[in-house]
């Protein structure tokens, strides 16, 4: 989380979010002890997501970030239980105790956003293809995790002629890139 918060601090002060020396000063001022400086390794189109953290103190920002992380877990688990036809099953409790999920929550990792994007896509692709495409923006925050999925998705779009999904994905990515360069 501290890396995202420090990046947001740089953005809020119109400074370079990848300046390792400035990030080191911010991280050390927050009493984050590391041997080397960490910087955000997500693609630049994630910058609008961490920008608001720059206007918050480290503790309030942490609370907001953890709320976002928790919602990014609860919503997909709920949607997946609805998609499976078992909305009142206790099996969804297993998702909350899955070790990788707990680690993502503990460290404030943005991988939960990718989970949210994938599950939103799966639940919206038939009824609202443009919104399903928009939801793929969350998956683009961790592109290395979705490379095989992206190849299959593009093939599916061409075969099923689901160009609204592609339009939604391109629109969301373009909007995020435009916000990044503002």
mmCIF file of C-alpha atoms in Angstrom, residues 27-165:
data_model
loop_
_atom_site.group_PDB
_atom_site.id
_atom_site.type_symbol
_atom_site.label_atom_id
_atom_site.label_comp_id
_atom_site.label_asym_id
_atom_site.label_seq_id
_atom_site.Cartn_x
_atom_site.Cartn_y
_atom_site.Cartn_z
ATOM 1 C CA UNK A 27 8.307 6.104 2.095
ATOM 2 C CA UNK A 28 10.907 6.831 4.774
ATOM 3 C CA UNK A 29 8.852 9.745 6.117
ATOM 4 C CA UNK A 30 5.981 7.276 6.479
ATOM 5 C CA UNK A 31 8.323 5.058 8.570
ATOM 6 C CA UNK A 32 8.398 2.390 5.890
ATOM 7 C CA UNK A 33 11.808 0.798 6.285
ATOM 8 C CA UNK A 34 13.197 -0.872 3.227
ATOM 9 C CA UNK A 35 16.625 -1.617 1.852
ATOM 10 C CA UNK A 36 15.659 -0.206 -1.512
ATOM 11 C CA UNK A 37 12.996 2.121 -2.820
ATOM 12 C CA UNK A 38 9.850 0.587 -4.177
ATOM 13 C CA UNK A 39 7.890 2.134 -7.002
ATOM 14 C CA UNK A 40 4.584 1.226 -8.600
ATOM 15 C CA UNK A 41 5.124 -1.458 -11.224
ATOM 16 C CA UNK A 42 1.630 -1.281 -12.649
ATOM 17 C CA UNK A 43 1.071 0.289 -16.067
ATOM 18 C CA UNK A 44 0.633 4.068 -16.216
ATOM 19 C CA UNK A 45 -3.116 3.809 -16.765
ATOM 20 C CA UNK A 46 -3.421 2.817 -13.092
ATOM 21 C CA UNK A 47 -2.228 6.264 -12.015
ATOM 22 C CA UNK A 48 -5.765 7.761 -11.927
ATOM 23 C CA UNK A 49 -6.701 5.064 -9.414
ATOM 24 C CA UNK A 50 -3.921 5.983 -6.962
ATOM 25 C CA UNK A 51 -4.094 9.740 -7.529
ATOM 26 C CA UNK A 52 -6.767 10.327 -4.836
ATOM 27 C CA UNK A 53 -4.475 8.689 -2.261
ATOM 28 C CA UNK A 54 -2.188 11.692 -2.664
ATOM 29 C CA UNK A 55 -4.784 13.924 -1.030
ATOM 30 C CA UNK A 56 -5.140 11.676 2.011
ATOM 31 C CA UNK A 57 -2.918 11.021 4.975
ATOM 32 C CA UNK A 58 -1.293 7.628 5.163
ATOM 33 C CA UNK A 59 -3.758 6.238 7.734
ATOM 34 C CA UNK A 60 -6.929 7.582 6.135
ATOM 35 C CA UNK A 61 -5.629 6.533 2.725
ATOM 36 C CA UNK A 62 -4.940 3.062 4.085
ATOM 37 C CA UNK A 63 -8.512 2.833 5.350
ATOM 38 C CA UNK A 64 -9.894 3.901 1.967
ATOM 39 C CA UNK A 65 -7.557 1.521 0.115
ATOM 40 C CA UNK A 66 -8.502 -1.404 2.361
ATOM 41 C CA UNK A 67 -12.189 -0.603 1.865
ATOM 42 C CA UNK A 68 -11.650 -0.699 -1.910
ATOM 43 C CA UNK A 69 -9.721 -3.974 -1.601
ATOM 44 C CA UNK A 70 -12.450 -5.512 0.558
ATOM 45 C CA UNK A 71 -15.178 -4.433 -1.856
ATOM 46 C CA UNK A 72 -13.068 -5.811 -4.722
ATOM 47 C CA UNK A 73 -13.228 -9.171 -2.981
ATOM 48 C CA UNK A 74 -16.789 -9.201 -1.653
ATOM 49 C CA UNK A 75 -18.455 -8.151 -4.909
ATOM 50 C CA UNK A 76 -16.782 -10.834 -7.082
ATOM 51 C CA UNK A 77 -17.485 -13.559 -4.525
ATOM 52 C CA UNK A 78 -21.142 -12.509 -4.402
ATOM 53 C CA UNK A 79 -21.396 -12.345 -8.211
ATOM 54 C CA UNK A 80 -19.716 -15.732 -8.615
ATOM 55 C CA UNK A 81 -22.135 -17.364 -6.195
ATOM 56 C CA UNK A 82 -25.023 -15.846 -8.168
ATOM 57 C CA UNK A 83 -23.523 -17.034 -11.455
ATOM 58 C CA UNK A 84 -23.151 -20.550 -10.096
ATOM 59 C CA UNK A 85 -26.802 -20.596 -9.038
ATOM 60 C CA UNK A 86 -26.059 -20.851 -5.317
ATOM 61 C CA UNK A 87 -26.515 -17.325 -3.924
ATOM 62 C CA UNK A 88 -27.095 -18.502 -0.340
ATOM 63 C CA UNK A 89 -24.374 -21.148 -0.189
ATOM 64 C CA UNK A 90 -21.745 -21.166 2.531
ATOM 65 C CA UNK A 91 -19.143 -22.251 -0.002
ATOM 66 C CA UNK A 92 -18.402 -18.621 -0.732
ATOM 67 C CA UNK A 93 -16.814 -18.431 2.709
ATOM 68 C CA UNK A 94 -13.985 -20.547 1.297
ATOM 69 C CA UNK A 95 -13.107 -17.694 -1.057
ATOM 70 C CA UNK A 96 -12.569 -15.361 1.874
ATOM 71 C CA UNK A 97 -10.212 -17.795 3.598
ATOM 72 C CA UNK A 98 -8.183 -18.653 0.460
ATOM 73 C CA UNK A 99 -4.551 -17.903 1.350
ATOM 74 C CA UNK A 100 -3.656 -15.829 -1.761
ATOM 75 C CA UNK A 101 -6.727 -13.664 -1.166
ATOM 76 C CA UNK A 102 -5.704 -13.049 2.427
ATOM 77 C CA UNK A 103 -2.183 -12.128 1.314
ATOM 78 C CA UNK A 104 -3.583 -9.675 -1.247
ATOM 79 C CA UNK A 105 -5.676 -8.074 1.474
ATOM 80 C CA UNK A 106 -2.837 -8.047 3.982
ATOM 81 C CA UNK A 107 -0.419 -6.306 1.623
ATOM 82 C CA UNK A 108 -3.002 -4.122 -0.149
ATOM 83 C CA UNK A 109 -2.210 -5.672 -3.529
ATOM 84 C CA UNK A 110 -4.090 -4.443 -6.585
ATOM 85 C CA UNK A 111 -4.630 -8.013 -7.844
ATOM 86 C CA UNK A 112 -8.087 -7.929 -6.284
ATOM 87 C CA UNK A 113 -9.037 -5.264 -8.837
ATOM 88 C CA UNK A 114 -8.157 -7.757 -11.571
ATOM 89 C CA UNK A 115 -10.429 -10.320 -9.919
ATOM 90 C CA UNK A 116 -13.211 -7.740 -9.830
ATOM 91 C CA UNK A 117 -12.741 -6.935 -13.520
ATOM 92 C CA UNK A 118 -12.782 -10.560 -14.597
ATOM 93 C CA UNK A 119 -15.896 -11.445 -12.619
ATOM 94 C CA UNK A 120 -17.699 -8.297 -13.776
ATOM 95 C CA UNK A 121 -16.852 -9.251 -17.352
ATOM 96 C CA UNK A 122 -18.196 -12.775 -16.857
ATOM 97 C CA UNK A 123 -21.432 -11.516 -15.343
ATOM 98 C CA UNK A 124 -22.030 -8.730 -17.898
ATOM 99 C CA UNK A 125 -20.794 -10.054 -21.243
ATOM 100 C CA UNK A 126 -24.201 -11.355 -22.377
ATOM 101 C CA UNK A 127 -26.510 -8.631 -21.059
ATOM 102 C CA UNK A 128 -24.311 -5.509 -21.229
ATOM 103 C CA UNK A 129 -21.361 -6.145 -23.577
ATOM 104 C CA UNK A 130 -20.098 -2.532 -23.572
ATOM 105 C CA UNK A 131 -19.984 -2.447 -19.761
ATOM 106 C CA UNK A 132 -18.351 -5.879 -19.794
ATOM 107 C CA UNK A 133 -15.656 -4.406 -22.006
ATOM 108 C CA UNK A 134 -15.298 -1.463 -19.609
ATOM 109 C CA UNK A 135 -14.778 -3.884 -16.738
ATOM 110 C CA UNK A 136 -11.763 -5.354 -18.527
ATOM 111 C CA UNK A 137 -9.928 -2.142 -17.584
ATOM 112 C CA UNK A 138 -9.452 -3.637 -14.127
ATOM 113 C CA UNK A 139 -7.777 -6.656 -15.730
ATOM 114 C CA UNK A 140 -5.445 -4.329 -17.637
ATOM 115 C CA UNK A 141 -3.978 -3.202 -14.307
ATOM 116 C CA UNK A 142 -2.168 -6.551 -14.197
ATOM 117 C CA UNK A 143 -1.672 -7.286 -17.925
ATOM 118 C CA UNK A 144 0.926 -10.009 -17.321
ATOM 119 C CA UNK A 145 -1.732 -12.094 -15.559
ATOM 120 C CA UNK A 146 -4.205 -11.850 -18.425
ATOM 121 C CA UNK A 147 -2.089 -12.286 -21.549
ATOM 122 C CA UNK A 148 -3.415 -15.772 -22.438
ATOM 123 C CA UNK A 149 -6.945 -14.633 -21.509
ATOM 124 C CA UNK A 150 -6.551 -11.581 -23.749
ATOM 125 C CA UNK A 151 -5.547 -13.675 -26.757
ATOM 126 C CA UNK A 152 -8.530 -15.990 -26.302
ATOM 127 C CA UNK A 153 -10.801 -13.006 -25.651
ATOM 128 C CA UNK A 154 -9.776 -11.343 -28.922
ATOM 129 C CA UNK A 155 -10.408 -14.598 -30.808
ATOM 130 C CA UNK A 156 -13.820 -14.905 -29.117
ATOM 131 C CA UNK A 157 -14.691 -11.293 -30.025
ATOM 132 C CA UNK A 158 -13.887 -11.926 -33.690
ATOM 133 C CA UNK A 159 -15.689 -15.290 -33.872
ATOM 134 C CA UNK A 160 -18.811 -14.160 -31.977
ATOM 135 C CA UNK A 161 -18.728 -10.642 -33.469
ATOM 136 C CA UNK A 162 -18.942 -9.128 -29.977
ATOM 137 C CA UNK A 163 -17.401 -5.846 -31.010
ATOM 138 C CA UNK A 164 -19.231 -3.934 -28.273
ATOM 139 C CA UNK A 165 -16.972 -5.705 -25.741
#
